[in-house]
Amino acid sequence: MTEINDKFLFKNVDGELKVIQKALEIAQLSGTGALVEEYEASLSKFFSSKFSIAVSSGSAALHSALYCLDVKPGDEVLIQAIAPLPTILPVLTAGATPVFVDIGNGLAFDNEDLVSKINKKTKAAILAPLWGYPISYDENLKILNEKGIPLIEDAAQAHGARIGKRYIGTFGKVGCFSTHDRKLLSTGEGGFILTDDETLSVKLRKFTRLGSMNGVDYGVNYKISRLQAALGSSRLSHMEKNLEKKRIIAFEILKGIKGLGIKELGFPERSKPSYYSLVLILPWGKERNLRFLEILDSKGISSDRIKYGYDVAYNKPIFSNFKRKCKRSEKFIEDMATIPITPVFTKEEINYIIQSIRKAAHEI
């Protein structure tokens, strides 16, 4: 069985060894100093964000954002019912209650359900542009802004996705990213936060650096090491090229499966997904859609529903106390398939994916 790996293995080993060697020669590897500052400056420049704070993980980024937006125990945080575990767990870390909101068009909140879930306990909202697909923020942001509710973007899977010339992760009050091994910008473990709010940026930096060690302000140690920063700076310079490769591969697959009744997940006009995964909407109904995924899985092409047991969040036991029926979210998961995409796929691997999808579709 051919196995299609969704992990992006970087090929520039010699170049990266030189970057790491240079970082090692500095001797001090802790998460302060010029290398970290240079990495943060590079992130701000790439994303056109005024401030960036490098942190130890995407979870650290989300927890920091929630804490610095004054989300406390007893507060409520609005979140998509389709959000994955890493998006929701930081809400529990903050002691807050996740309130699951149904999706509307694409991956955005359904406006009517969003309004119905807002109350005096609502302190923040998190939207995740999953699989690198841009979200149409306009209506959601209008509602949230009118209520004074800050939006946190969990852009962990959306490095380089954009609407027009503006990158996902820069539409809300704060954007949170992961640089875990599977991400297009990878430092092994790590993450970063983007914001244009100077006051918030100061709070975030202080909180993630042990309260600046001043004995007055509370904080935690969410720093990254200089090795991670050096690697991140090096890989950031290749990100746009790798994004374009992923988009070309996704287009080739979509072209190759025309005529099967399968559609791509929709996204706003003038936007470009980053294709963390290619998301397909299947036309055959719950049971046959699942059978299609099982056939692909047997061919080494695993969808998130099979590989990770992906489901609406409230079906997970840890969130069962927060269950609120979200019909459109449940239907979306019944109909969707994720196809792995990496910029290093060979022509043979692309053709294998196309033929496997076509054969699975005909088999069911």
C-alpha positions as a LaTeX table, in Angstrom:
\begin{tabular}{lrrr}
\hline
Residue & $x$ (\AA) & $y$ (\AA) & $z$ (\AA) \\
\hline
Met1 & 0.00 & 0.00 & 0.00 \\
Thr2 & 1.29 & 3.45 & $-0.92$ \\
Glu3 & 1.13 & 5.86 & 2.01 \\
Ile4 & 0.72 & 9.55 & 1.25 \\
Asn5 & 2.51 & 11.45 & 4.00 \\
Asp6 & 1.13 & 14.88 & 4.91 \\
Lys7 & 4.29 & 15.86 & 6.77 \\
Phe8 & 6.39 & 18.40 & 4.92 \\
Leu9 & 10.00 & 17.19 & 4.98 \\
Phe10 & 12.32 & 20.11 & 4.31 \\
Lys11 & 14.96 & 19.39 & 1.69 \\
Asn12 & 17.40 & 22.22 & 2.45 \\
Val13 & 19.28 & 20.19 & 5.08 \\
Asp14 & 22.74 & 21.62 & 4.45 \\
Gly15 & 21.50 & 25.20 & 4.53 \\
Glu16 & 19.58 & 24.63 & 7.75 \\
Leu17 & 22.53 & 22.93 & 9.41 \\
Lys18 & 24.54 & 26.10 & 8.76 \\
Val19 & 21.79 & 28.23 & 10.33 \\
Ile20 & 21.68 & 25.99 & 13.41 \\
Gln21 & 25.48 & 25.91 & 13.66 \\
Lys22 & 25.56 & 29.70 & 13.60 \\
Ala23 & 22.97 & 29.80 & 16.38 \\
Leu24 & 24.96 & 27.30 & 18.45 \\
Glu25 & 28.09 & 29.43 & 18.16 \\
Ile26 & 26.33 & 32.18 & 20.12 \\
Ala27 & 26.39 & 29.77 & 23.11 \\
Gln28 & 23.29 & 31.11 & 24.89 \\
Leu29 & 20.20 & 29.30 & 23.57 \\
Ser30 & 17.40 & 30.70 & 25.75 \\
Gly31 & 14.45 & 32.52 & 24.22 \\
Thr32 & 15.78 & 36.07 & 24.44 \\
Gly33 & 18.28 & 38.02 & 22.40 \\
Ala34 & 18.94 & 39.09 & 18.84 \\
Leu35 & 18.00 & 35.86 & 17.03 \\
Val36 & 14.52 & 35.80 & 18.56 \\
Glu37 & 14.05 & 39.51 & 17.88 \\
Glu38 & 15.12 & 39.03 & 14.25 \\
Tyr39 & 12.65 & 36.17 & 13.85 \\
Glu40 & 9.83 & 38.25 & 15.30 \\
Ala41 & 10.74 & 41.16 & 13.03 \\
Ser42 & 10.67 & 38.82 & 10.01 \\
Leu43 & 7.23 & 37.55 & 11.01 \\
Ser44 & 5.91 & 41.11 & 11.37 \\
Lys45 & 7.28 & 42.03 & 7.96 \\
Phe46 & 5.92 & 38.94 & 6.17 \\
Phe47 & 2.42 & 39.24 & 7.63 \\
Ser48 & 2.34 & 43.08 & 7.64 \\
Ser49 & 1.57 & 43.01 & 11.35 \\
Lys50 & 2.83 & 45.72 & 13.69 \\
Phe51 & 3.78 & 43.32 & 16.48 \\
Ser52 & 4.73 & 39.65 & 16.72 \\
Ile53 & 5.60 & 37.56 & 19.76 \\
Ala54 & 7.26 & 34.16 & 19.33 \\
Val55 & 6.04 & 31.51 & 21.78 \\
Ser56 & 6.54 & 27.83 & 22.55 \\
Ser57 & 3.40 & 26.43 & 20.84 \\
Gly58 & 0.11 & 27.26 & 19.19 \\
Ser59 & $-1.61$ & 26.33 & 22.45 \\
Ala60 & 0.63 & 28.80 & 24.29 \\
Ala61 & $-0.35$ & 31.47 & 21.76 \\
Leu62 & $-4.08$ & 30.88 & 22.31 \\
His63 & $-3.80$ & 30.71 & 26.10 \\
Ser64 & $-1.75$ & 33.91 & 26.13 \\
Ala65 & $-4.29$ & 35.70 & 23.94 \\
Leu66 & $-7.16$ & 34.65 & 26.18 \\
Tyr67 & $-5.34$ & 35.65 & 29.36 \\
Cys68 & $-4.26$ & 39.04 & 28.01 \\
Leu69 & $-7.79$ & 39.75 & 26.79 \\
Asp70 & $-8.85$ & 39.25 & 30.43 \\
Val71 & $-10.76$ & 36.00 & 29.89 \\
Lys72 & $-11.29$ & 34.58 & 33.37 \\
Pro73 & $-13.02$ & 31.60 & 35.02 \\
Gly74 & $-16.75$ & 31.90 & 34.54 \\
Asp75 & $-16.42$ & 33.81 & 31.25 \\
Glu76 & $-17.65$ & 32.34 & 27.97 \\
Val77 & $-15.74$ & 32.06 & 24.71 \\
Leu78 & $-17.56$ & 31.57 & 21.40 \\
Ile79 & $-16.00$ & 28.93 & 19.17 \\
Gln80 & $-16.93$ & 26.92 & 16.07 \\
Ala81 & $-18.53$ & 23.57 & 16.77 \\
Ile82 & $-16.14$ & 22.14 & 14.16 \\
Ala83 & $-13.05$ & 23.45 & 15.98 \\
Pro84 & $-10.41$ & 20.78 & 16.79 \\
Leu85 & $-9.14$ & 19.92 & 20.26 \\
Pro86 & $-6.02$ & 22.17 & 20.18 \\
Thr87 & $-8.25$ & 25.19 & 19.50 \\
Ile88 & $-10.61$ & 24.52 & 22.39 \\
Leu89 & $-8.37$ & 23.18 & 25.16 \\
Pro90 & $-6.76$ & 26.60 & 25.87 \\
Val91 & $-10.25$ & 27.89 & 26.69 \\
Leu92 & $-10.40$ & 25.29 & 29.47 \\
Thr93 & $-6.85$ & 26.24 & 30.50 \\
Ala94 & $-8.11$ & 29.79 & 30.99 \\
Gly95 & $-10.92$ & 28.43 & 33.18 \\
Ala96 & $-13.54$ & 29.70 & 30.74 \\
Thr97 & $-16.50$ & 27.93 & 29.14 \\
Pro98 & $-16.46$ & 27.13 & 25.40 \\
Val99 & $-19.78$ & 27.98 & 23.74 \\
Phe100 & $-20.13$ & 26.14 & 20.46 \\
Val101 & $-21.56$ & 28.10 & 17.53 \\
Asp102 & $-22.82$ & 26.56 & 14.31 \\
Ile103 & $-21.13$ & 27.39 & 11.01 \\
Gly104 & $-22.77$ & 29.28 & 8.18 \\
Asn105 & $-21.20$ & 29.81 & 4.78 \\
Gly106 & $-17.79$ & 28.19 & 4.61 \\
Leu107 & $-16.16$ & 28.00 & 8.03 \\
Ala108 & $-17.47$ & 31.25 & 9.52 \\
Phe109 & $-20.02$ & 31.47 & 12.34 \\
Asp110 & $-23.65$ & 31.32 & 11.31 \\
Asn111 & $-24.74$ & 34.91 & 12.01 \\
Glu112 & $-28.09$ & 34.03 & 13.56 \\
Asp113 & $-26.61$ & 31.40 & 15.84 \\
Leu114 & $-23.75$ & 33.75 & 16.74 \\
Val115 & $-26.15$ & 36.46 & 17.90 \\
Ser116 & $-28.18$ & 33.94 & 19.91 \\
Lys117 & $-25.10$ & 32.73 & 21.81 \\
Ile118 & $-23.88$ & 36.17 & 22.93 \\
Asn119 & $-24.69$ & 37.22 & 26.48 \\
Lys120 & $-23.16$ & 39.22 & 29.33 \\
Lys121 & $-20.69$ & 36.39 & 30.06 \\
Thr122 & $-19.27$ & 36.37 & 26.52 \\
Lys123 & $-15.68$ & 37.65 & 26.70 \\
Ala124 & $-14.08$ & 36.59 & 23.40 \\
Ala125 & $-14.59$ & 34.61 & 20.20 \\
Ile126 & $-12.23$ & 32.23 & 18.41 \\
Leu127 & $-12.47$ & 31.45 & 14.70 \\
Ala128 & $-10.22$ & 28.82 & 13.13 \\
Pro129 & $-9.62$ & 28.99 & 9.35 \\
Leu130 & $-9.17$ & 25.23 & 9.28 \\
Trp131 & $-7.06$ & 23.42 & 6.66 \\
Gly132 & $-5.81$ & 26.80 & 5.49 \\
Tyr133 & $-9.17$ & 27.98 & 4.06 \\
Pro134 & $-9.87$ & 31.70 & 4.41 \\
Ile135 & $-12.98$ & 32.71 & 6.32 \\
Ser136 & $-15.33$ & 35.49 & 5.22 \\
Tyr137 & $-15.02$ & 37.59 & 8.37 \\
Asp138 & $-17.08$ & 40.67 & 7.48 \\
Glu139 & $-20.49$ & 39.80 & 8.96 \\
Asn140 & $-19.07$ & 37.97 & 11.98 \\
Leu141 & $-16.74$ & 40.85 & 12.78 \\
Lys142 & $-19.53$ & 43.39 & 12.43 \\
Ile143 & $-21.61$ & 41.53 & 15.02 \\
Leu144 & $-18.68$ & 40.99 & 17.39 \\
Asn145 & $-17.44$ & 44.58 & 17.11 \\
Glu146 & $-20.91$ & 45.96 & 17.85 \\
Lys147 & $-20.94$ & 43.88 & 21.05 \\
Gly148 & $-17.35$ & 44.75 & 21.97 \\
Ile149 & $-16.21$ & 41.11 & 21.73 \\
Pro150 & $-12.60$ & 40.64 & 20.52 \\
Leu151 & $-11.91$ & 38.05 & 17.82 \\
Ile152 & $-8.99$ & 35.65 & 18.17 \\
Glu153 & $-7.98$ & 33.91 & 14.94 \\
Asp154 & $-6.55$ & 30.45 & 15.46 \\
Ala155 & $-4.54$ & 30.45 & 12.24 \\
Ala156 & $-2.47$ & 27.39 & 13.20 \\
Gln157 & $-3.27$ & 25.74 & 9.86 \\
Ala158 & $-3.46$ & 28.89 & 7.75 \\
His159 & 0.11 & 30.15 & 7.28 \\
Gly160 & 0.05 & 32.31 & 4.16 \\
Ala161 & $-3.68$ & 32.04 & 3.42 \\
Arg162 & $-5.08$ & 35.42 & 2.50 \\
Ile163 & $-8.03$ & 37.49 & 1.36 \\
Gly164 & $-6.84$ & 39.97 & $-1.24$ \\
Lys165 & $-3.42$ & 41.10 & $-0.07$ \\
Arg166 & $-4.24$ & 40.67 & 3.62 \\
Tyr167 & $-3.09$ & 37.55 & 5.43 \\
Ile168 & $-5.34$ & 35.39 & 7.58 \\
Gly169 & $-4.34$ & 35.97 & 11.19 \\
Thr170 & $-4.47$ & 39.76 & 10.84 \\
Phe171 & $-8.24$ & 40.32 & 10.72 \\
Gly172 & $-9.04$ & 39.88 & 14.41 \\
Lys173 & $-7.73$ & 41.52 & 17.55 \\
Val174 & $-5.02$ & 38.88 & 17.68 \\
Gly175 & $-3.83$ & 36.04 & 15.44 \\
Cys176 & $-2.40$ & 32.83 & 16.89 \\
Phe177 & $-0.17$ & 30.43 & 14.94 \\
Ser178 & 1.51 & 27.08 & 15.52 \\
Thr179 & 4.90 & 26.13 & 14.08 \\
His180 & 4.56 & 22.44 & 14.93 \\
Asp181 & 6.27 & 19.88 & 12.70 \\
Arg182 & 3.27 & 19.48 & 10.36 \\
Lys183 & 2.94 & 23.19 & 9.66 \\
Leu184 & 4.27 & 24.90 & 6.54 \\
Leu185 & 6.39 & 27.14 & 8.75 \\
Ser186 & 7.84 & 24.58 & 11.14 \\
Thr187 & 10.26 & 24.89 & 14.05 \\
Gly188 & 9.46 & 21.42 & 15.44 \\
Glu189 & 7.46 & 22.90 & 18.30 \\
Gly190 & 6.59 & 26.55 & 18.61 \\
Gly191 & 4.16 & 29.28 & 17.67 \\
Phe192 & 3.70 & 33.02 & 17.41 \\
Ile193 & 1.15 & 35.76 & 18.00 \\
Leu194 & 0.32 & 38.70 & 15.74 \\
Thr195 & $-1.46$ & 41.93 & 16.72 \\
Asp196 & $-1.62$ & 45.57 & 15.70 \\
Asp197 & $-2.59$ & 46.64 & 19.23 \\
Glu198 & 0.51 & 48.01 & 20.98 \\
Thr199 & $-0.97$ & 47.83 & 24.49 \\
Leu200 & $-1.98$ & 44.21 & 23.95 \\
Ser201 & 1.43 & 43.37 & 22.49 \\
Val202 & 3.13 & 44.64 & 25.64 \\
Lys203 & 0.82 & 42.52 & 27.81 \\
Leu204 & 1.45 & 39.45 & 25.65 \\
Arg205 & 5.21 & 39.83 & 25.72 \\
Lys206 & 5.22 & 40.36 & 29.47 \\
Phe207 & 2.89 & 37.41 & 30.14 \\
Thr208 & 4.88 & 34.97 & 27.97 \\
Arg209 & 8.17 & 36.07 & 29.57 \\
Leu210 & 7.33 & 35.31 & 33.22 \\
Gly211 & 5.80 & 38.72 & 33.81 \\
Ser212 & 9.13 & 40.31 & 32.83 \\
Met213 & 10.50 & 38.82 & 36.07 \\
Asn214 & 9.56 & 42.03 & 37.89 \\
Gly215 & 7.84 & 40.37 & 40.84 \\
Val216 & 4.71 & 42.41 & 40.20 \\
Asp217 & 3.10 & 41.03 & 37.06 \\
Tyr218 & 2.00 & 37.40 & 36.66 \\
Gly219 & 3.39 & 35.47 & 33.71 \\
Val220 & 4.47 & 32.08 & 32.42 \\
Asn221 & 7.47 & 30.81 & 30.49 \\
Tyr222 & 6.22 & 30.45 & 26.91 \\
Lys223 & 9.48 & 31.47 & 25.21 \\
Ile224 & 11.04 & 29.63 & 22.28 \\
Ser225 & 14.75 & 28.86 & 22.05 \\
Arg226 & 17.18 & 30.65 & 19.78 \\
Leu227 & 17.59 & 27.46 & 17.75 \\
Gln228 & 13.88 & 27.49 & 16.93 \\
Ala229 & 14.03 & 31.17 & 16.07 \\
Ala230 & 16.97 & 30.65 & 13.73 \\
Leu231 & 15.20 & 27.76 & 12.01 \\
Gly232 & 11.99 & 29.77 & 11.75 \\
Ser233 & 13.74 & 32.73 & 10.13 \\
Ser234 & 15.39 & 30.44 & 7.59 \\
Arg235 & 12.19 & 28.60 & 6.68 \\
Leu236 & 10.07 & 31.76 & 6.54 \\
Ser237 & 12.12 & 32.90 & 3.55 \\
His238 & 10.93 & 29.82 & 1.60 \\
Met239 & 7.28 & 29.93 & 2.65 \\
Glu240 & 5.80 & 31.87 & $-0.28$ \\
Lys241 & 7.46 & 29.54 & $-2.79$ \\
Asn242 & 6.16 & 26.47 & $-0.96$ \\
Leu243 & 2.67 & 27.99 & $-0.72$ \\
Glu244 & 2.53 & 28.37 & $-4.48$ \\
Lys245 & 3.63 & 24.75 & $-4.93$ \\
Lys246 & 0.82 & 23.58 & $-2.66$ \\
Arg247 & $-1.73$ & 25.64 & $-4.60$ \\
Ile248 & $-0.56$ & 24.20 & $-7.93$ \\
Ile249 & $-0.82$ & 20.63 & $-6.54$ \\
Ala250 & $-4.33$ & 21.28 & $-5.18$ \\
Phe251 & $-5.38$ & 22.67 & $-8.58$ \\
Glu252 & $-3.99$ & 19.60 & $-10.36$ \\
Ile253 & $-5.93$ & 17.25 & $-8.08$ \\
Leu254 & $-9.15$ & 19.22 & $-8.52$ \\
Lys255 & $-8.70$ & 19.19 & $-12.29$ \\
Gly256 & $-8.05$ & 15.46 & $-12.21$ \\
Ile257 & $-11.27$ & 14.60 & $-10.33$ \\
Lys258 & $-13.69$ & 16.69 & $-12.38$ \\
Gly259 & $-16.93$ & 14.98 & $-13.31$ \\
Leu260 & $-17.32$ & 13.01 & $-10.07$ \\
Gly261 & $-19.77$ & 15.43 & $-8.42$ \\
Ile262 & $-17.15$ & 16.31 & $-5.80$ \\
Lys263 & $-16.66$ & 20.01 & $-5.01$ \\
Glu264 & $-14.01$ & 21.94 & $-3.15$ \\
Leu265 & $-14.91$ & 23.71 & 0.09 \\
Gly266 & $-15.90$ & 27.27 & $-0.80$ \\
Phe267 & $-13.92$ & 30.34 & 0.19 \\
Pro268 & $-14.33$ & 34.12 & $-0.23$ \\
Glu269 & $-13.69$ & 35.90 & $-3.51$ \\
Arg270 & $-10.15$ & 37.23 & $-4.05$ \\
Ser271 & $-8.82$ & 34.83 & $-1.44$ \\
Lys272 & $-6.19$ & 32.10 & $-1.58$ \\
Pro273 & $-6.18$ & 29.05 & 0.67 \\
Ser274 & $-2.83$ & 27.82 & 1.94 \\
Tyr275 & $-3.95$ & 24.19 & 1.47 \\
Tyr276 & $-2.82$ & 22.74 & 4.76 \\
Ser277 & $-5.18$ & 20.11 & 3.36 \\
Leu278 & $-7.41$ & 20.11 & 0.31 \\
Val279 & $-11.02$ & 19.96 & 1.55 \\
Leu280 & $-13.57$ & 18.21 & $-0.65$ \\
Ile281 & $-17.35$ & 18.20 & $-0.22$ \\
Leu282 & $-18.77$ & 14.78 & $-1.06$ \\
Pro283 & $-22.21$ & 14.29 & $-2.66$ \\
Trp284 & $-23.31$ & 10.77 & $-1.69$ \\
Gly285 & $-24.75$ & 11.02 & 1.81 \\
Lys286 & $-23.52$ & 10.04 & 5.27 \\
Glu287 & $-22.90$ & 6.29 & 4.87 \\
Arg288 & $-21.48$ & 6.33 & 1.35 \\
Asn289 & $-19.30$ & 9.36 & 2.13 \\
Leu290 & $-17.78$ & 7.48 & 5.05 \\
Arg291 & $-17.25$ & 4.42 & 2.88 \\
Phe292 & $-15.42$ & 6.63 & 0.36 \\
Leu293 & $-13.07$ & 7.81 & 3.13 \\
Glu294 & $-12.46$ & 4.23 & 4.26 \\
Ile295 & $-11.53$ & 3.18 & 0.73 \\
Leu296 & $-9.09$ & 6.08 & 0.42 \\
Asp297 & $-7.64$ & 5.22 & 3.82 \\
Ser298 & $-7.01$ & 1.66 & 2.65 \\
Lys299 & $-4.99$ & 3.18 & $-0.19$ \\
Gly300 & $-2.83$ & 5.21 & 2.22 \\
Ile301 & $-4.70$ & 8.51 & 1.81 \\
Ser302 & $-6.07$ & 9.32 & 5.25 \\
Ser303 & $-8.74$ & 11.93 & 5.87 \\
Asp304 & $-8.96$ & 13.69 & 9.24 \\
Arg305 & $-12.23$ & 11.89 & 10.05 \\
Ile306 & $-10.46$ & 8.54 & 9.83 \\
Lys307 & $-6.97$ & 9.47 & 11.00 \\
Tyr308 & $-7.93$ & 11.65 & 13.98 \\
Gly309 & $-11.58$ & 10.77 & 14.58 \\
Tyr310 & $-12.48$ & 14.33 & 13.63 \\
Asp311 & $-16.02$ & 15.24 & 14.67 \\
Val312 & $-18.03$ & 18.12 & 16.10 \\
Ala313 & $-16.31$ & 19.11 & 19.30 \\
Tyr314 & $-19.21$ & 18.42 & 21.65 \\
Asn315 & $-19.16$ & 14.73 & 20.67 \\
Lys316 & $-15.82$ & 14.43 & 22.46 \\
Pro317 & $-16.30$ & 13.32 & 26.09 \\
Ile318 & $-14.18$ & 16.18 & 27.45 \\
Phe319 & $-16.67$ & 18.70 & 26.01 \\
Ser320 & $-19.90$ & 16.75 & 26.52 \\
Asn321 & $-21.04$ & 19.15 & 29.26 \\
Phe322 & $-21.05$ & 21.96 & 26.71 \\
Lys323 & $-23.12$ & 20.18 & 24.07 \\
Arg324 & $-25.35$ & 22.40 & 21.94 \\
Lys325 & $-26.83$ & 20.97 & 18.75 \\
Cys326 & $-25.23$ & 22.48 & 15.63 \\
Lys327 & $-26.89$ & 20.86 & 12.62 \\
Arg328 & $-24.89$ & 22.54 & 9.88 \\
Ser329 & $-21.62$ & 21.64 & 11.55 \\
Glu330 & $-22.67$ & 18.00 & 11.83 \\
Lys331 & $-23.72$ & 17.93 & 8.17 \\
Phe332 & $-20.45$ & 19.53 & 7.11 \\
Ile333 & $-18.44$ & 16.81 & 8.81 \\
Glu334 & $-20.59$ & 14.08 & 7.25 \\
Asp335 & $-19.88$ & 15.51 & 3.80 \\
Met336 & $-16.22$ & 16.56 & 3.98 \\
Ala337 & $-12.97$ & 14.85 & 3.10 \\
Thr338 & $-9.46$ & 16.17 & 3.67 \\
Ile339 & $-6.72$ & 15.27 & 1.22 \\
Pro340 & $-3.09$ & 15.77 & 2.32 \\
Ile341 & $-1.07$ & 18.33 & 0.37 \\
Thr342 & 2.66 & 19.03 & 0.68 \\
Pro343 & 4.88 & 21.07 & $-1.64$ \\
Val344 & 7.21 & 18.11 & $-2.16$ \\
Phe345 & 4.64 & 15.74 & $-3.71$ \\
Thr346 & 5.98 & 14.11 & $-6.85$ \\
Lys347 & 4.00 & 13.85 & $-10.08$ \\
Glu348 & 3.56 & 10.14 & $-9.34$ \\
Glu349 & 2.08 & 10.88 & $-5.91$ \\
Ile350 & $-0.31$ & 13.47 & $-7.36$ \\
Asn351 & $-1.48$ & 11.01 & $-10.03$ \\
Tyr352 & $-1.86$ & 8.30 & $-7.39$ \\
Ile353 & $-4.15$ & 10.57 & $-5.33$ \\
Ile354 & $-6.23$ & 11.45 & $-8.40$ \\
Gln355 & $-6.63$ & 7.85 & $-9.51$ \\
Ser356 & $-7.40$ & 6.67 & $-5.97$ \\
Ile357 & $-10.17$ & 9.28 & $-5.61$ \\
Arg358 & $-11.63$ & 8.36 & $-8.99$ \\
Lys359 & $-11.55$ & 4.62 & $-8.22$ \\
Ala360 & $-13.08$ & 5.10 & $-4.75$ \\
Ala361 & $-15.86$ & 7.25 & $-6.22$ \\
His362 & $-16.69$ & 4.61 & $-8.83$ \\
Glu363 & $-16.52$ & 1.80 & $-6.26$ \\
Ile364 & $-19.22$ & 3.30 & $-4.03$ \\
\hline
\end{tabular}
